[in-house]
Coordinates of C-alpha atoms in Angstrom, one line a residue:
Chain B
M323 CA 0.0 0.0 0.0
Q324 CA 1.4 3.4 -0.9
L325 CA 0.0 6.9 -0.2
I326 CA 1.4 9.8 -2.2
N327 CA 0.5 13.5 -1.5
R328 CA 2.2 16.9 -1.9
Y329 CA 4.0 16.5 1.4
C330 CA 5.2 12.9 1.5
T331 CA 5.1 9.3 0.3
A332 CA 4.0 6.7 2.8
T333 CA 4.6 3.0 2.0
L334 CA 3.4 0.1 4.1
T335 CA 6.1 -2.7 4.1
D336 CA 6.2 -5.7 6.4
G337 CA 3.9 -4.0 8.8
I338 CA 5.9 -0.8 9.0
V339 CA 5.0 2.5 7.3
H340 CA 8.0 4.2 5.7
V341 CA 7.4 8.0 5.3
Q342 CA 9.6 10.1 3.0
Y343 CA 8.8 13.8 3.2
R344 CA 9.4 16.1 0.3
P345 CA 12.6 18.2 0.9
F346 CA 12.7 21.8 2.3
L347 CA 9.2 21.9 3.7
H348 CA 8.1 24.5 6.3
I349 CA 5.2 22.6 8.0
T350 CA 2.4 24.7 9.5
L351 CA -0.7 23.5 11.4
E352 CA -2.7 23.4 8.3
D353 CA -0.1 21.2 6.6
A354 CA 0.0 18.9 9.6
Q355 CA -3.7 18.5 9.7
F356 CA -3.8 17.5 6.0
I357 CA -0.9 15.0 6.5
V358 CA -2.7 13.3 9.3
E359 CA -6.2 13.3 7.8
D360 CA -4.8 11.9 4.5
R361 CA -3.0 9.1 6.3
I362 CA -6.1 8.1 8.3
R363 CA -8.3 8.3 5.3
F364 CA -5.9 6.0 3.4
F365 CA -4.9 3.5 6.0
K366 CA -8.3 3.7 7.9
D367 CA -8.2 1.8 11.2
L368 CA -4.9 0.0 10.5
R369 CA -2.4 0.4 13.4
F370 CA 1.4 0.3 12.6
P371 CA 4.8 1.6 13.6
V372 CA 6.2 4.5 11.5
L373 CA 9.7 5.2 10.2
I374 CA 10.3 8.8 9.2
K375 CA 13.2 8.8 6.7
E376 CA 15.8 11.5 6.0
A377 CA 13.4 14.4 5.9
K378 CA 15.3 17.7 5.2
I379 CA 12.3 19.6 6.8
K380 CA 13.3 23.2 7.3
S381 CA 10.8 23.9 10.0
I382 CA 7.7 22.6 11.8
D383 CA 5.9 25.5 13.6
K384 CA 4.8 25.1 17.2
A385 CA 1.1 24.5 16.5
A386 CA 2.0 21.9 14.0
R387 CA 4.4 20.2 16.4
H388 CA 1.6 20.2 19.0
F389 CA -0.8 18.6 16.6
L390 CA 1.6 16.0 15.1
F391 CA 2.8 14.7 18.4
D392 CA -0.6 14.6 20.2
T393 CA -1.6 11.0 21.0
Q394 CA -5.2 11.5 19.9
L395 CA -4.4 13.6 16.8
G396 CA -1.1 13.3 14.9
L397 CA -0.1 10.0 16.5
K398 CA -3.5 8.3 16.1
N399 CA -3.2 4.6 15.1
I400 CA 0.6 4.8 15.4
N401 CA 2.2 2.1 17.7
A402 CA 5.8 3.5 17.7
I403 CA 7.8 6.1 15.7
A404 CA 11.4 6.1 14.7
F405 CA 13.3 9.0 13.0
I406 CA 16.4 8.9 10.9
E407 CA 18.6 11.8 11.8
S408 CA 20.5 12.7 8.6
N409 CA 21.6 16.3 9.3
K410 CA 22.1 18.9 12.0
V411 CA 18.7 20.5 11.5
D412 CA 17.0 17.1 11.9
R413 CA 18.8 16.7 15.2
M414 CA 17.8 20.1 16.4
I415 CA 14.1 19.6 15.6
L416 CA 14.1 16.1 17.1
K417 CA 15.7 17.3 20.3
M418 CA 13.0 19.9 20.7
I419 CA 10.2 17.4 19.9
F420 CA 11.5 14.7 22.3
H421 CA 11.9 17.2 25.2
Q422 CA 8.9 19.5 24.7
Y423 CA 6.4 17.0 23.5
T424 CA 7.7 13.7 24.6
P425 CA 5.4 11.5 22.5
S426 CA 3.5 9.1 24.6
I427 CA 4.2 6.2 22.3
P428 CA 7.6 4.5 22.0
H429 CA 9.9 6.9 20.1
N430 CA 13.6 7.0 19.1
S431 CA 16.0 8.5 16.6
F432 CA 18.7 6.6 14.7
Q433 CA 21.4 7.4 12.2
S434 CA 21.0 4.0 10.5
E435 CA 17.8 2.8 8.8
A436 CA 18.6 -0.8 9.5
K437 CA 18.8 -0.2 13.2
A438 CA 15.6 1.8 13.2
L439 CA 13.8 -1.1 11.4
V440 CA 15.0 -3.7 13.9
W441 CA 13.7 -1.5 16.7
L442 CA 10.4 -0.8 15.1
A443 CA 9.9 -4.5 14.3
Q444 CA 9.2 -5.2 18.0
H445 CA 6.3 -2.8 17.9
R446 CA 4.4 -4.3 14.9
Chain Y
M35 CA 42.6 36.9 3.3
P36 CA 39.9 36.7 5.9
K37 CA 37.1 34.2 5.2
Q38 CA 33.9 35.9 4.0
R39 CA 31.5 36.1 6.9
D40 CA 28.5 33.9 6.3
K41 CA 25.5 36.2 5.9
R42 CA 23.4 33.7 7.7
I43 CA 25.2 34.5 10.9
D44 CA 24.1 38.1 10.6
A45 CA 20.6 37.0 9.9
I46 CA 20.7 34.8 13.1
N47 CA 22.1 37.8 15.1
R48 CA 19.3 40.0 13.8
A49 CA 16.7 37.4 14.8
L50 CA 18.2 37.1 18.3
L51 CA 18.1 40.9 18.7
E52 CA 14.5 41.0 17.7
I53 CA 13.6 38.2 20.1
A54 CA 15.4 40.1 22.9
E55 CA 13.1 43.1 22.1
G56 CA 10.0 40.9 22.4
N57 CA 9.4 40.4 18.7
F58 CA 9.0 36.7 18.5
R59 CA 7.8 36.5 15.0
H60 CA 11.1 37.4 13.4
L61 CA 12.6 34.1 12.1
A62 CA 16.1 33.3 11.1
P63 CA 16.3 31.8 7.6
V64 CA 17.2 28.1 7.2
S65 CA 19.1 27.4 3.9
D66 CA 19.2 24.3 1.9
N67 CA 22.6 23.3 3.3
F68 CA 21.2 21.8 6.4
D69 CA 24.6 22.4 8.1
D70 CA 25.5 23.6 11.6
I71 CA 24.5 27.2 10.9
D72 CA 21.1 26.0 9.6
A73 CA 20.7 23.9 12.8
I74 CA 21.4 27.0 14.9
A75 CA 18.9 29.0 12.9
S76 CA 16.3 26.3 13.3
G77 CA 16.9 26.0 17.0
V78 CA 16.7 29.8 17.5
N79 CA 13.3 29.8 15.6
M80 CA 11.9 27.0 17.7
L81 CA 13.1 28.5 21.0
S82 CA 11.6 31.9 20.0
E83 CA 8.2 30.3 19.5
E84 CA 8.5 28.6 22.9
L85 CA 9.5 31.8 24.6
R86 CA 6.6 33.7 23.0
D87 CA 4.1 31.2 24.3
T88 CA 5.8 31.3 27.8
V89 CA 5.4 35.0 27.9
I90 CA 1.8 34.8 26.8
S91 CA 1.2 32.0 29.3
R92 CA 2.8 34.0 32.1
N93 CA 0.6 37.0 31.4
Y94 CA -2.4 34.8 31.1
L95 CA -1.6 33.1 34.3
N96 CA -1.1 36.4 36.1
S97 CA -4.5 37.5 34.9
I98 CA -6.0 34.4 36.2
L99 CA -4.2 34.7 39.6
R100 CA -5.5 38.3 39.9
G101 CA -9.0 37.1 39.2
I102 CA -9.2 34.2 41.6
V103 CA -11.3 35.1 44.7
D104 CA -9.8 32.4 46.9
M105 CA -6.3 32.2 48.3
L106 CA -3.8 30.6 45.9
I107 CA -0.3 29.5 46.8
I108 CA 2.2 27.8 44.6
F109 CA 5.0 25.6 46.2
D110 CA 8.1 24.0 44.8
T111 CA 8.8 20.3 45.2
D112 CA 10.3 21.0 48.7
L113 CA 7.0 22.6 49.7
R114 CA 8.5 26.1 49.8
I115 CA 6.2 28.9 48.8
K116 CA 7.1 30.4 45.4
Q117 CA 4.1 32.5 44.7
V118 CA 1.0 33.8 46.5
N119 CA -1.9 35.8 45.1
Q120 CA -3.3 39.0 46.5
K121 CA -6.1 37.3 48.4
V122 CA -3.5 35.5 50.6
C123 CA -1.9 38.8 51.7
E124 CA -5.3 40.4 52.3
L125 CA -6.9 37.6 54.3
L126 CA -3.7 36.6 56.3
A127 CA -2.8 40.3 56.8
Q128 CA 0.8 39.8 55.8
P129 CA 2.9 41.2 52.9
E130 CA 4.0 38.9 50.0
S131 CA 7.6 39.0 51.3
H132 CA 6.4 37.3 54.5
F133 CA 5.6 34.1 52.5
L134 CA 8.0 33.9 49.6
N135 CA 10.6 31.1 49.9
Q136 CA 9.2 30.1 53.3
P137 CA 8.1 26.5 54.1
L138 CA 4.5 25.3 54.1
D139 CA 4.5 25.5 57.9
T140 CA 4.5 29.3 57.7
L141 CA 0.8 29.2 57.0
F142 CA 0.0 27.4 60.3
D143 CA 0.7 27.9 64.0
G144 CA 2.8 25.4 65.9
R145 CA -0.1 23.2 66.8
K146 CA -0.7 22.1 63.3
A147 CA 2.4 19.8 62.9
K148 CA 0.3 16.7 62.7
F149 CA -1.9 18.2 60.0
I150 CA 1.1 19.3 58.0
K151 CA 2.6 15.8 58.1
T152 CA -0.8 14.3 57.0
L153 CA -0.9 16.8 54.2
K154 CA 2.6 16.0 53.0
D155 CA 2.0 12.3 53.2
S156 CA -1.2 12.5 51.2
L157 CA 0.5 14.5 48.5
L158 CA 3.1 11.9 48.1
K159 CA 0.5 9.1 47.7
K160 CA -2.1 11.0 45.6
E161 CA -2.0 13.7 42.9
Q162 CA -4.7 15.8 44.7
V163 CA -6.0 16.4 48.1
Y164 CA -9.5 18.0 48.4
N165 CA -11.4 20.1 50.9
L166 CA -9.5 19.6 54.1
E167 CA -10.7 21.9 56.8
T168 CA -8.0 23.7 58.9
R169 CA -6.9 27.1 60.1
F170 CA -4.3 29.5 58.8
K171 CA -2.3 31.8 61.0
T172 CA -3.0 35.5 60.5
A173 CA -1.0 38.5 61.7
G174 CA -1.4 39.2 65.4
S175 CA -1.9 35.5 66.5
G176 CA -5.2 35.3 64.8
R177 CA -6.6 32.2 63.0
L178 CA -8.6 32.0 59.8
P179 CA -10.8 28.9 59.2
V180 CA -10.2 27.6 55.7
T181 CA -10.8 24.6 53.5
V182 CA -7.8 23.6 51.4
S183 CA -7.3 21.7 48.2
L184 CA -3.9 20.8 46.9
S185 CA -2.8 19.4 43.6
T186 CA 0.5 18.5 41.9
L187 CA 1.9 20.7 39.2
R188 CA 3.6 18.8 36.3
N189 CA 5.8 19.6 33.4
N190 CA 5.2 16.7 31.0
R191 CA 5.5 13.9 33.6
E192 CA 7.8 15.5 36.1
C193 CA 6.4 17.0 39.3
I194 CA 7.6 20.6 39.5
G195 CA 5.6 21.7 42.5
Y196 CA 2.2 22.0 44.1
V197 CA -0.7 24.4 44.0
L198 CA -2.9 25.1 47.0
I199 CA -6.3 26.8 46.9
A200 CA -7.8 27.8 50.2
K201 CA -11.4 29.1 50.7
D202 CA -12.1 31.5 53.5
L203 CA -14.6 29.7 55.7
K204 CA -15.1 32.6 58.1
Q205 CA -17.4 34.5 55.8
I206 CA -19.4 31.4 55.1
Q207 CA -19.6 30.7 58.8
L208 CA -20.6 34.3 59.6
T209 CA -23.3 34.1 56.9
S210 CA -24.5 30.8 58.3
D211 CA -24.6 32.1 61.8
A212 CA -26.5 35.2 60.7
L213 CA -29.0 33.1 58.9
R214 CA -29.4 30.9 61.9
Q215 CA -29.9 33.9 64.1
K216 CA -32.5 35.4 61.7
N217 CA -34.3 32.1 61.6
D218 CA -34.4 32.0 65.5
E219 CA -35.7 35.6 65.6
L220 CA -38.4 34.7 63.1
K221 CA -39.5 31.7 65.2
T222 CA -39.5 33.9 68.3
L223 CA -41.4 36.6 66.4
V224 CA -44.1 34.2 65.4
Y225 CA -44.5 32.7 68.9
R226 CA -44.4 36.0 70.7
V227 CA -46.7 37.8 68.3
S228 CA -49.3 35.2 68.7
H229 CA -48.8 35.3 72.5
D230 CA -48.5 39.1 73.0
L231 CA -51.5 39.8 70.7
K232 CA -53.6 37.0 72.1
G233 CA -53.1 38.1 75.7
P234 CA -54.5 41.6 75.5
L235 CA -57.2 40.6 73.1
A236 CA -58.3 37.8 75.5
S237 CA -58.4 40.3 78.4
M238 CA -60.4 42.7 76.4
Q239 CA -62.9 40.0 75.3
G240 CA -63.2 38.7 78.8
L241 CA -63.9 42.2 80.3
L242 CA -66.4 43.0 77.6
Q243 CA -68.1 39.7 78.3
V244 CA -68.3 40.5 82.0
I245 CA -69.7 44.0 81.2
E246 CA -72.3 42.4 78.9
Q247 CA -73.4 39.7 81.3
T248 CA -73.4 41.4 84.6
E249 CA -75.1 44.6 85.8
T250 CA -72.3 46.9 86.8
D251 CA -72.4 50.3 88.5
L252 CA -70.6 53.2 87.0
P253 CA -67.4 53.1 89.1
T254 CA -67.0 49.4 88.4
L255 CA -67.7 50.1 84.7
N256 CA -65.1 52.8 84.7
Y257 CA -62.7 50.4 86.3
Y258 CA -63.3 47.7 83.6
I259 CA -62.9 50.4 80.9
S260 CA -59.5 51.3 82.3
L261 CA -58.5 47.7 82.3
I262 CA -59.7 47.4 78.7
K263 CA -57.7 50.5 77.8
Q264 CA -54.6 49.0 79.4
S265 CA -54.9 45.9 77.2
A266 CA -55.6 48.1 74.2
D267 CA -52.5 50.1 74.9
K268 CA -50.4 47.0 75.3
L269 CA -51.8 45.7 72.0
H270 CA -51.0 49.0 70.3
S271 CA -47.5 49.1 71.7
T272 CA -46.8 45.6 70.4
L273 CA -48.3 46.3 67.0
M274 CA -46.4 49.6 66.7
G275 CA -43.1 47.9 67.5
L276 CA -43.8 45.2 64.9
L277 CA -44.7 47.8 62.4
E278 CA -41.4 49.6 63.1
I279 CA -39.4 46.5 62.5
G280 CA -41.4 45.7 59.4
I281 CA -40.8 49.1 57.9
A282 CA -37.1 49.1 58.7
D283 CA -36.7 45.7 57.1
R284 CA -38.6 46.4 54.0
T285 CA -37.7 50.0 53.2
K286 CA -34.8 50.7 51.0
L287 CA -32.3 52.9 52.9
D288 CA -33.3 56.5 52.3
V289 CA -30.2 58.6 52.9
Q290 CA -30.0 62.3 53.4
K291 CA -27.9 65.0 55.1
F292 CA -29.4 66.3 58.3
D293 CA -28.4 68.2 61.4
V294 CA -27.8 65.8 64.3
A295 CA -28.6 68.2 67.1
D296 CA -31.8 69.4 65.5
C297 CA -32.9 65.8 65.0
I298 CA -32.2 64.8 68.6
Y299 CA -34.0 67.9 70.0
D300 CA -36.9 67.0 67.8
V301 CA -37.1 63.5 69.2
I302 CA -36.8 64.8 72.8
N303 CA -39.6 67.3 72.1
S304 CA -41.8 64.6 70.6
L305 CA -41.6 62.8 73.9
S306 CA -42.9 65.7 76.0
N307 CA -46.2 63.8 76.8
Y308 CA -44.5 60.5 77.5
P309 CA -45.4 59.2 80.9
N310 CA -42.9 60.5 83.6
R311 CA -41.1 62.7 81.1
E312 CA -41.4 65.6 83.4
K313 CA -39.5 63.8 86.1
V314 CA -36.3 63.2 84.0
E315 CA -33.9 66.0 83.0
I316 CA -32.6 65.5 79.5
T317 CA -29.5 67.4 78.3
L318 CA -27.7 67.3 75.0
E319 CA -24.1 68.2 74.3
A320 CA -23.7 68.5 70.5
N321 CA -21.9 70.7 68.1
T322 CA -24.8 72.4 66.5
S323 CA -23.0 72.4 63.2
V324 CA -22.7 68.7 63.0
R325 CA -24.4 67.7 59.7
F326 CA -24.5 64.0 59.0
T327 CA -25.5 61.8 56.1
S328 CA -27.6 58.8 57.0
S329 CA -31.2 57.7 57.2
E330 CA -32.9 60.3 59.3
K331 CA -35.9 58.0 59.8
L332 CA -33.8 55.2 61.3
F333 CA -31.6 57.7 63.3
R334 CA -34.8 59.1 64.9
S335 CA -36.1 55.6 65.7
I336 CA -32.8 54.7 67.4
F337 CA -33.0 57.8 69.6
Q338 CA -36.6 57.6 70.3
N339 CA -36.3 54.0 71.6
L340 CA -33.2 54.8 73.7
V341 CA -34.7 57.9 75.3
E342 CA -38.0 56.2 75.9
N343 CA -36.2 53.4 77.6
S344 CA -34.3 55.7 79.8
I345 CA -37.4 57.6 80.8
K346 CA -39.4 54.4 81.4
Y347 CA -36.7 52.9 83.6
H348 CA -35.7 56.0 85.6
R349 CA -35.2 55.3 89.3
Y350 CA -38.3 56.4 91.2
R351 CA -36.4 57.0 94.4
N352 CA -33.8 59.2 92.7
N353 CA -34.5 62.9 93.2
T354 CA -32.5 63.9 90.1
P355 CA -33.1 61.4 87.3
Y356 CA -31.2 62.5 84.2
I357 CA -30.4 61.5 80.6
K358 CA -27.2 62.9 79.1
I359 CA -26.8 62.8 75.4
N360 CA -23.5 63.6 73.7
A361 CA -22.9 63.7 70.0
K362 CA -19.7 64.5 68.1
P363 CA -18.2 63.8 64.7
W364 CA -15.6 61.0 64.7
R365 CA -13.8 58.8 62.1
G366 CA -15.9 60.2 59.3
G367 CA -19.1 59.4 61.1
I368 CA -20.8 60.3 64.4
D369 CA -20.1 59.1 67.9
I370 CA -23.1 59.3 70.3
M371 CA -23.5 58.5 74.0
V372 CA -26.8 58.2 75.9
K373 CA -26.3 57.9 79.6
D374 CA -28.8 57.8 82.4
N375 CA -28.8 57.2 86.1
G376 CA -31.8 54.9 86.0
A377 CA -32.6 51.4 87.2
G378 CA -29.8 49.8 85.2
M379 CA -29.6 46.1 84.4
N380 CA -27.7 43.2 85.9
K381 CA -25.5 41.0 83.7
A382 CA -28.2 38.4 83.0
V383 CA -30.6 41.0 81.8
L384 CA -28.0 43.0 79.9
D385 CA -26.9 39.9 78.0
R386 CA -30.4 39.5 76.6
A387 CA -31.4 43.2 76.4
F388 CA -31.3 43.3 72.7
D389 CA -33.3 40.1 72.1
M390 CA -36.6 40.4 70.4
F391 CA -39.5 40.6 72.9
Y392 CA -37.2 40.3 75.9
R393 CA -38.4 42.3 78.9
G394 CA -35.9 42.4 81.7
N395 CA -38.6 43.7 84.1
H396 CA -41.7 41.6 84.1
T397 CA -43.8 44.4 85.5
S398 CA -42.9 46.5 82.5
S399 CA -45.6 47.6 80.2
G400 CA -43.2 47.6 77.2
S401 CA -43.4 45.3 74.2
G402 CA -39.8 44.1 74.6
L403 CA -38.9 45.3 71.1
G404 CA -37.3 48.7 71.8
L405 CA -33.7 47.7 72.1
F406 CA -34.1 45.1 69.4
I407 CA -35.2 47.8 67.1
V408 CA -32.2 50.0 68.2
K409 CA -29.8 47.2 67.4
S410 CA -31.4 46.3 64.1
N411 CA -31.4 49.9 62.9
I412 CA -27.7 50.4 63.9
E413 CA -26.8 47.3 62.0
K414 CA -28.7 48.5 59.0
L415 CA -26.8 51.8 59.1
G416 CA -23.4 49.9 59.4
G417 CA -22.8 51.2 62.9
E418 CA -21.5 49.8 66.2
L419 CA -23.1 49.7 69.6
K420 CA -21.7 49.2 73.1
I421 CA -23.7 49.2 76.3
K422 CA -22.7 49.3 80.0
S423 CA -25.2 49.0 82.8
K424 CA -25.2 48.4 86.6
P425 CA -28.3 47.9 88.7
N426 CA -29.3 51.1 90.5
Q427 CA -26.6 53.0 88.8
G428 CA -27.8 53.5 85.3
T429 CA -27.0 52.6 81.8
E430 CA -24.6 54.0 79.2
V431 CA -25.1 53.3 75.5
K432 CA -22.3 54.3 73.1
L433 CA -22.9 54.1 69.4
Y434 CA -21.0 54.9 66.3
L435 CA -22.7 55.6 63.0
P436 CA -20.7 56.0 59.8
S437 CA -21.5 58.6 57.3
L438 CA -23.3 57.2 54.3
D439 CA -22.0 59.8 51.8
K440 CA -21.2 57.2 49.2
F441 CA -24.9 56.3 48.9

């Protein structure tokens, strides 16, 4: 199963959804709401762990961060979430998210996709 | 050759300056390099957003704190006071500095150690503690009854302190006591009205029946008529007293400026035909220019009842019964003393003198409402009353009435 929209491509493989965002995005609340609604509309009630690949997202504003990492909203139907840290900006954004928003589901960041997938496999 | 300064660094500096001036909407640009400088810019932007929300939250919280009518105290994890609202300072009569960085125990006197321990233990076990009744220490060794609720403050999952809200029970208790008192007065009123009206009426009916059924000579008839008149007077006195209470209770306070001395003289003159008035010397010491803002109607009623009482209870064996009245402006209102050398009251009678329908002297023809009316009217005018009395020495009534200019 593969979802493609103007923000990302989300592919379900072996029970894990791999998400690849378009580069250089500035994500606002409106963008975040679309991303989540589209995912739920496509995958319906299916629950799965998520891998966010090398993103090159320039910014996620505060309201969008709140929305995306809310258990009932952005993290709905997600069992666990892993991020691939590919650059310094990724690391900065992830630090902020992990400290300020502390997702209530299992979450982690990795520099290797292989290690991320091994970790996510236990949350399928 | 010096390396060309990255313009992104200048942009980040500008953003930081703007943030320092409170402009949280100015963002540092993030380029497509995604390198260290971009990471710094991204971090600055996110921290700016968080700071903006913190400032807004702080202002919002301060507005809430100002608006809360109960006492609110915030503690850190060591139960040291970090913040108190204005209500705390007002009700405990201490400045803010008295509380800040002090332990929880500061709110209590030494006898509350067990309660404090119970409170601390409860907080460790539960997130919230609700509606515990206790007493806070106020300035000057006073105590204020309160009911307290405590809850844990959290930042994400970490406990960062506690918030305590305390309701002042004193006002609730005062209101409850006042209601209970009014209820008791109402019960007394109903009972005594039926009793005090029934008595004279029954007497009158009985006497009229006797006149009707027996042949009476003129002197006997005159005697029966005098008894009927006594009963009628008693009935009239009770009804007039009730009417006075009823009018005072139902009428909206009608406030005007009037001359105190003129008013008192008027009251004294109106009592010129009062029984035994001629035996009592009444003097008034008052500054004739004392003009006062209050309800003239209630003021007259207070005086009329006090002077009537003093005349009624003058000492028969005293050759020089007197009533001295003194009125002077004080504390923005008026201070009045009414002193007599009449029969006076012992402690048992004095303690009940202001009760509705209470007659200290069973032979008295009064309704027992006079001093009750005085007290009610003084309360209605926001005043204060003190009374001293000794049997066979007389009675001194001191009252203070505030000026009602603001009305």
